[in-house]
Structures are given as C-alpha cells and as structure tokens.
Coordinates of C-alpha atoms in Angstrom, one line a residue:
M1 CA 90.2 -70.9 -83.5
S2 CA 88.9 -69.5 -80.2
T3 CA 85.2 -69.7 -79.6
Q4 CA 82.8 -67.8 -77.4
T5 CA 82.3 -70.9 -75.3
E6 CA 85.9 -71.0 -74.3
Y7 CA 85.5 -67.7 -72.5
D8 CA 81.9 -67.7 -71.2
V9 CA 81.4 -71.3 -70.1
E10 CA 83.3 -72.0 -66.9
K11 CA 84.1 -75.3 -65.2
G12 CA 80.9 -76.5 -63.5
D13 CA 78.5 -74.6 -65.7
S14 CA 75.8 -77.0 -66.9
V15 CA 72.1 -77.4 -67.7
R16 CA 69.9 -80.0 -66.0
P17 CA 66.6 -80.8 -67.7
G18 CA 63.4 -80.7 -65.7
K19 CA 60.5 -78.6 -64.7
P20 CA 61.8 -76.0 -64.3
V21 CA 65.2 -76.4 -66.1
I22 CA 68.0 -75.8 -63.6
V23 CA 71.3 -74.2 -64.7
S24 CA 74.4 -74.5 -62.6
R25 CA 76.1 -71.1 -62.5
Y26 CA 78.6 -71.2 -59.6
R27 CA 80.3 -74.1 -57.9
G28 CA 80.6 -74.3 -54.1
A29 CA 84.2 -73.2 -54.0
A30 CA 83.4 -70.1 -56.1
R31 CA 80.5 -69.2 -53.8
I32 CA 82.7 -69.5 -50.7
N33 CA 85.4 -67.5 -52.3
H34 CA 82.8 -64.8 -53.2
W35 CA 81.4 -64.5 -49.7
I36 CA 84.8 -64.3 -48.1
T37 CA 85.6 -61.4 -50.4
A38 CA 82.2 -59.8 -49.7
A39 CA 82.6 -60.1 -45.9
S40 CA 86.1 -58.7 -46.1
L41 CA 84.9 -55.7 -48.1
V42 CA 82.2 -55.0 -45.5
L43 CA 84.6 -55.3 -42.6
L44 CA 87.2 -53.1 -44.4
A45 CA 84.6 -50.5 -45.2
L46 CA 83.4 -50.3 -41.6
S47 CA 86.9 -50.3 -40.0
G48 CA 88.2 -47.9 -42.6
L49 CA 85.4 -45.4 -42.2
A50 CA 86.0 -45.6 -38.4
L51 CA 89.6 -44.5 -39.0
F52 CA 88.7 -42.0 -41.7
H53 CA 86.9 -39.3 -39.7
P54 CA 86.3 -38.6 -35.9
S55 CA 82.5 -38.5 -36.4
L56 CA 82.7 -42.2 -37.5
F57 CA 85.0 -43.3 -34.7
F58 CA 82.1 -44.9 -32.9
L59 CA 82.4 -47.7 -35.5
T60 CA 85.6 -48.9 -33.8
G61 CA 83.3 -50.4 -31.1
L62 CA 82.5 -53.1 -33.6
F63 CA 86.2 -54.2 -33.5
G64 CA 87.0 -53.8 -29.9
G65 CA 88.1 -50.2 -29.8
G66 CA 90.5 -47.8 -31.8
Q67 CA 93.7 -49.7 -31.2
L68 CA 92.3 -53.1 -32.2
T69 CA 90.6 -51.5 -35.3
R70 CA 94.0 -50.1 -36.4
I71 CA 95.6 -53.5 -36.0
I72 CA 92.9 -55.5 -37.6
H73 CA 92.1 -53.3 -40.6
P74 CA 95.3 -54.0 -42.7
W75 CA 95.1 -57.7 -42.0
I76 CA 91.5 -57.8 -43.3
G77 CA 92.9 -56.0 -46.4
V78 CA 95.4 -58.8 -46.9
I79 CA 92.6 -61.4 -46.7
L80 CA 90.5 -59.3 -49.2
F81 CA 93.5 -59.1 -51.6
F82 CA 94.2 -62.9 -51.7
S83 CA 90.5 -63.8 -51.7
F84 CA 89.9 -61.5 -54.7
C85 CA 92.9 -63.0 -56.4
G86 CA 91.0 -66.3 -56.2
L87 CA 88.0 -64.7 -57.8
F88 CA 90.1 -63.1 -60.5
V89 CA 91.7 -66.4 -61.5
R90 CA 88.3 -68.0 -61.6
F91 CA 86.4 -65.3 -63.6
W92 CA 88.7 -63.1 -65.6
R93 CA 88.2 -65.0 -68.9
A94 CA 84.4 -64.8 -68.7
N95 CA 84.8 -61.0 -68.0
L96 CA 86.8 -60.2 -71.2
W97 CA 85.2 -57.3 -73.0
K98 CA 83.4 -58.1 -76.3
R99 CA 81.8 -56.1 -79.0
V100 CA 78.3 -56.9 -77.7
D101 CA 79.2 -55.3 -74.4
G102 CA 79.5 -51.9 -76.1
T103 CA 76.1 -52.3 -77.6
W104 CA 74.7 -53.3 -74.2
L105 CA 76.1 -50.2 -72.6
A106 CA 74.8 -48.0 -75.4
R107 CA 71.3 -49.2 -74.5
I108 CA 71.8 -48.6 -70.8
S109 CA 68.5 -46.6 -70.7
D110 CA 66.7 -49.9 -71.7
V111 CA 68.6 -51.7 -69.0
L112 CA 67.4 -49.2 -66.3
R113 CA 63.8 -49.4 -67.6
G114 CA 63.8 -53.2 -67.6
R115 CA 63.2 -53.5 -71.4
E116 CA 65.5 -56.5 -71.8
E117 CA 63.9 -57.5 -75.1
R118 CA 65.7 -54.5 -76.6
L119 CA 69.1 -55.6 -75.4
P120 CA 71.6 -57.8 -77.2
E121 CA 72.1 -61.4 -76.0
V122 CA 75.0 -61.5 -73.6
G123 CA 77.3 -64.2 -72.2
K124 CA 77.7 -65.2 -68.5
Y125 CA 78.3 -61.6 -67.5
N126 CA 76.9 -58.4 -69.0
A127 CA 78.8 -55.2 -69.5
G128 CA 77.7 -53.8 -66.1
Q129 CA 79.0 -56.9 -64.3
K130 CA 82.3 -56.8 -66.2
A131 CA 82.7 -53.1 -65.4
V132 CA 82.3 -53.9 -61.6
F133 CA 84.8 -56.8 -61.9
W134 CA 87.5 -54.8 -63.6
S135 CA 86.9 -51.8 -61.5
M136 CA 87.3 -53.8 -58.3
S137 CA 90.4 -55.5 -59.7
V138 CA 92.2 -52.1 -60.2
L139 CA 90.9 -50.6 -57.0
I140 CA 91.9 -53.5 -54.8
L141 CA 95.3 -53.6 -56.3
I142 CA 95.8 -49.8 -55.6
L143 CA 94.4 -50.3 -52.0
I144 CA 96.8 -53.1 -51.2
T145 CA 99.7 -51.2 -52.6
T146 CA 99.0 -47.9 -50.8
G147 CA 98.0 -49.9 -47.7
I148 CA 101.4 -51.5 -47.5
I149 CA 103.1 -48.1 -47.8
I150 CA 101.2 -46.7 -44.8
W151 CA 101.5 -50.0 -42.7
D152 CA 104.1 -48.6 -40.3
Q153 CA 104.3 -51.6 -38.1
Y154 CA 106.1 -53.6 -40.8
F155 CA 107.1 -51.2 -43.6
S156 CA 107.8 -47.8 -42.0
A157 CA 111.6 -48.1 -42.7
Y158 CA 111.0 -48.5 -46.5
T159 CA 109.0 -45.4 -47.2
T160 CA 109.3 -41.6 -46.7
I161 CA 106.9 -39.3 -44.9
Q162 CA 105.9 -37.7 -48.2
Q163 CA 105.2 -41.1 -49.8
K164 CA 103.0 -42.0 -46.8
R165 CA 101.0 -38.7 -47.2
W166 CA 100.3 -39.4 -50.8
A167 CA 99.5 -43.0 -50.1
I168 CA 97.0 -42.1 -47.4
L169 CA 95.3 -39.6 -49.8
I170 CA 95.1 -42.1 -52.6
H171 CA 94.1 -44.9 -50.3
S172 CA 91.2 -42.9 -48.9
I173 CA 89.9 -41.8 -52.3
V174 CA 90.2 -45.3 -53.8
A175 CA 88.5 -46.8 -50.8
I176 CA 85.5 -44.5 -51.3
L177 CA 85.3 -45.4 -54.9
A178 CA 85.5 -49.1 -54.0
I179 CA 82.6 -48.7 -51.6
C180 CA 80.6 -46.9 -54.3
V181 CA 81.2 -49.8 -56.8
W182 CA 80.3 -52.3 -54.1
I183 CA 77.0 -50.5 -53.5
V184 CA 76.2 -50.5 -57.2
H185 CA 77.0 -54.2 -57.3
V186 CA 74.7 -55.0 -54.3
Y187 CA 71.9 -52.9 -55.7
A188 CA 72.1 -54.6 -59.1
A189 CA 72.1 -58.0 -57.4
I190 CA 68.9 -57.1 -55.5
W191 CA 67.3 -55.4 -58.4
V192 CA 67.7 -58.4 -60.8
R193 CA 65.7 -61.1 -59.0
G194 CA 67.4 -64.4 -58.8
T195 CA 70.9 -63.0 -58.9
I196 CA 71.6 -63.4 -55.1
S197 CA 70.2 -66.9 -55.0
A198 CA 72.7 -67.8 -57.8
M199 CA 75.5 -67.0 -55.4
T200 CA 73.9 -68.7 -52.4
K201 CA 72.5 -71.9 -54.1
G202 CA 74.8 -71.9 -57.1
T203 CA 71.9 -72.4 -59.5
V204 CA 69.4 -70.4 -61.5
T205 CA 66.3 -71.4 -63.5
G206 CA 66.5 -71.8 -67.2
G207 CA 64.0 -68.9 -67.6
W208 CA 66.3 -66.6 -65.6
A209 CA 69.3 -67.6 -67.8
W210 CA 67.2 -67.2 -71.0
R211 CA 66.1 -63.7 -69.9
H212 CA 69.4 -62.3 -68.6
H213 CA 72.2 -64.3 -70.1
R214 CA 70.8 -65.9 -73.2
M215 CA 74.1 -66.3 -75.1
W216 CA 75.6 -68.1 -72.2
L217 CA 72.6 -70.5 -72.0
R218 CA 72.8 -71.2 -75.7
E219 CA 76.5 -72.1 -75.3
L220 CA 75.7 -74.4 -72.4
V221 CA 73.0 -76.2 -74.3
A222 CA 75.3 -76.5 -77.4
K223 CA 78.1 -77.9 -75.2
S224 CA 75.7 -80.4 -73.6
T225 CA 74.4 -81.4 -77.1
T226 CA 77.9 -81.9 -78.4
K227 CA 78.8 -84.2 -75.5
Q228 CA 75.6 -86.3 -75.9
S229 CA 76.3 -86.7 -79.7
G230 CA 79.8 -88.0 -79.0
G231 CA 81.7 -84.8 -79.7
T232 CA 80.1 -83.8 -83.0
P233 CA 78.0 -80.7 -82.9
L234 CA 74.5 -81.2 -84.1
G235 CA 73.5 -79.2 -87.1

C-alpha cells in the first residue's frame, strides 16, 4: 500500500539532531537546478518585455541591442524548458494534490494572517506551493510550444501566418501569467522567513519545519527511527 512518505520524503531529505535540529530539504543538484530555472525566468521576462512593447525596448540594452535580444530570447526559453523538466522530474511526486491541500486552501485567510496554528499539517509542500508548481508546469509547456511556432529562424516553413498570429497572442498572454505566478512565488518565499535559505543552503531548522511543514517533518523522523530500529517502525 502506498504511504504518505513515498510521496513527500525525497532522496536526500533527513533530520540531523543537534541544537538546533537541522533538516536537509534540498540537495546541491536540486538547488543548482532551481537557480538555473530562476535565472532563465528572469532573463526571459526581461528580454520578452523588451520585445513586447516599444516603451520597454530600452531593456534590449541589457542583451546587447534589439537584434541580439531577438536571437537570445528563444534560446533562453530552451534552457528554461529543459531546466524546468529537471525540476519536474525531481519534485512532481511531492507536489501531488491531497485532501489536506483543499482544507489548507479553504483556510487561506488564516494563511494570509499568519495564523498557522489553525492550518492543517502539510507535507513537504503546501497547497500554494503546489499551485505554483503545476501552474508553471502548464505555462512553460505552452510557452515552449508557442515559442517554437513563432521561431522563424528554424520553423517558419512548418507553420502558417495565421498560426503564428495566434501563437504570438497566446505566447504573450501566457508569458504575463507566468511572470505573475513567479512574482507570487518570490513574494511568498520572502514572506515566509527561512524559505530562501532553504534553497541557498539546502537546510532548515527543525523549528521551521515543525511550524510550516509538520507532516513532512513527522515523516522524516519516522523514517529515521525505522532505519535506526533495523527496519521495524517503533510503536
């Protein structure tokens, strides 16, 4: 039978006793993967906005001018797509939706007011983090698809003018949505103290894990106890 631990506890997650207790949340490879994705998103947003409207054309100066911006933008998109694929492979299981996530969302007012004692215990990711993950998964897939359609340098012979027009419209709308989701993600990471250091150092304190992801911490402790007892869970 599947257990919660199979989904929420990922390779490398562990608890190290001490004062304070240290919990390993992200391995080095996952953190590098995350920051490549983050950097790609920022560069894509800047270069995309530069091409989006004449009033923002000055942003092309960051990339060496209009022509270079037009050349570089789709290639950054390719990097983003494959980098996010790496994140997807790593994290999709822990982001599967569960019944507790619906309860967490229903109490979103308590989340915004910081009344976490009124929230249900959650695993490695809460409903908000899962919503960001799956939203970006869909949006990036649409962006790469529409981006290929309008990438005339390599694919102009395979699409019609009408298809390109629709692709540009969809690409622009989805790009704005992706930027909005990214802003929410960054704001939440800053708002919840300790979140950013988890993705820079790879660890959090036991107190942080207990407050924000208690179910995940319980699973880690149970897993650690099982190993120490020779494979038999302690009662």
